[in-house]
């Protein structure tokens, strides 16, 4: 199977994707697996959003 077919439906938007734009990126060191527990990042991510809304650039 070609690499293009394996990548169907995926969007590569890491930190470098947003460089040079007016976009603040909150990076979560997540692994794309069903077993990865992302819930531990919920509060820090919400706090990041809250701070951004309180202090817009």
PDB file of C-alpha atoms in Angstrom:
ATOM      1  CA  UNK A   1       0.000   0.000   0.000  1.00  0.00           C
ATOM      2  CA  UNK A   2       1.383   3.409  -0.909  1.00  0.00           C
ATOM      3  CA  UNK A   3       2.083   5.959   1.810  1.00  0.00           C
ATOM      4  CA  UNK A   4      -0.563   8.291   0.337  1.00  0.00           C
ATOM      5  CA  UNK A   5      -3.274   5.670   0.888  1.00  0.00           C
ATOM      6  CA  UNK A   6      -2.154   5.051   4.482  1.00  0.00           C
ATOM      7  CA  UNK A   7      -2.327   8.792   5.241  1.00  0.00           C
ATOM      8  CA  UNK A   8      -5.872   9.264   3.988  1.00  0.00           C
ATOM      9  CA  UNK A   9      -7.966  11.170   6.522  1.00  0.00           C
ATOM     10  CA  UNK A  10      -5.021  12.443   8.566  1.00  0.00           C
ATOM     11  CA  UNK A  11      -4.084  16.083   9.032  1.00  0.00           C
ATOM     12  CA  UNK A  12      -0.520  16.885  10.071  1.00  0.00           C
ATOM     13  CA  UNK A  13      -0.859  20.023  12.199  1.00  0.00           C
ATOM     14  CA  UNK A  14       2.011  20.168  14.627  1.00  0.00           C
ATOM     15  CA  UNK A  15       3.786  23.214  16.050  1.00  0.00           C
ATOM     16  CA  UNK A  16       5.649  23.887  12.791  1.00  0.00           C
ATOM     17  CA  UNK A  17       2.388  23.986  10.838  1.00  0.00           C
ATOM     18  CA  UNK A  18       1.361  27.145  12.721  1.00  0.00           C
ATOM     19  CA  UNK A  19       4.750  28.914  12.750  1.00  0.00           C
ATOM     20  CA  UNK A  20       4.504  32.466  11.510  1.00  0.00           C
ATOM     21  CA  UNK A  21       0.795  32.747  12.230  1.00  0.00           C
ATOM     22  CA  UNK A  22      -1.003  34.410  15.112  1.00  0.00           C
ATOM     23  CA  UNK A  23      -1.853  31.074  16.684  1.00  0.00           C
ATOM     24  CA  UNK A  24      -0.856  29.800  20.129  1.00  0.00           C
ATOM     25  CA  UNK A  25      -0.368  26.061  20.200  1.00  0.00           C
ATOM     26  CA  UNK A  26      -0.792  23.884  23.307  1.00  0.00           C
ATOM     27  CA  UNK A  27       1.203  20.731  22.762  1.00  0.00           C
ATOM     28  CA  UNK A  28       0.114  17.502  24.409  1.00  0.00           C
ATOM     29  CA  UNK A  29       2.628  14.646  24.262  1.00  0.00           C
ATOM     30  CA  UNK A  30      -0.082  12.196  23.260  1.00  0.00           C
ATOM     31  CA  UNK A  31       0.245   8.876  21.521  1.00  0.00           C
ATOM     32  CA  UNK A  32      -2.410   8.002  18.941  1.00  0.00           C
ATOM     33  CA  UNK A  33      -3.612   4.815  20.639  1.00  0.00           C
ATOM     34  CA  UNK A  34      -6.946   3.893  22.201  1.00  0.00           C
ATOM     35  CA  UNK A  35      -5.113   2.992  25.403  1.00  0.00           C
ATOM     36  CA  UNK A  36      -3.606   6.489  25.827  1.00  0.00           C
ATOM     37  CA  UNK A  37      -5.323   8.366  28.666  1.00  0.00           C
ATOM     38  CA  UNK A  38      -5.597  11.950  27.414  1.00  0.00           C
ATOM     39  CA  UNK A  39      -7.832  13.003  30.320  1.00  0.00           C
ATOM     40  CA  UNK A  40      -4.845  14.109  32.412  1.00  0.00           C
ATOM     41  CA  UNK A  41      -4.353  16.949  29.911  1.00  0.00           C
ATOM     42  CA  UNK A  42      -7.956  18.183  30.058  1.00  0.00           C
ATOM     43  CA  UNK A  43      -7.519  20.640  32.927  1.00  0.00           C
ATOM     44  CA  UNK A  44      -4.185  22.099  31.710  1.00  0.00           C
ATOM     45  CA  UNK A  45      -5.649  22.510  28.206  1.00  0.00           C
ATOM     46  CA  UNK A  46      -8.758  24.206  29.590  1.00  0.00           C
ATOM     47  CA  UNK A  47      -6.569  26.524  31.681  1.00  0.00           C
ATOM     48  CA  UNK A  48      -4.507  27.375  28.588  1.00  0.00           C
ATOM     49  CA  UNK A  49      -7.712  28.297  26.720  1.00  0.00           C
ATOM     50  CA  UNK A  50      -9.015  30.271  29.696  1.00  0.00           C
ATOM     51  CA  UNK A  51      -5.796  32.306  29.909  1.00  0.00           C
ATOM     52  CA  UNK A  52      -5.843  32.958  26.161  1.00  0.00           C
ATOM     53  CA  UNK A  53      -9.412  34.258  26.354  1.00  0.00           C
ATOM     54  CA  UNK A  54      -8.573  36.489  29.323  1.00  0.00           C
ATOM     55  CA  UNK A  55      -5.429  37.890  27.681  1.00  0.00           C
ATOM     56  CA  UNK A  56      -5.909  38.077  23.910  1.00  0.00           C
ATOM     57  CA  UNK A  57      -2.936  39.290  21.883  1.00  0.00           C
TER      58      UNK A  57
END
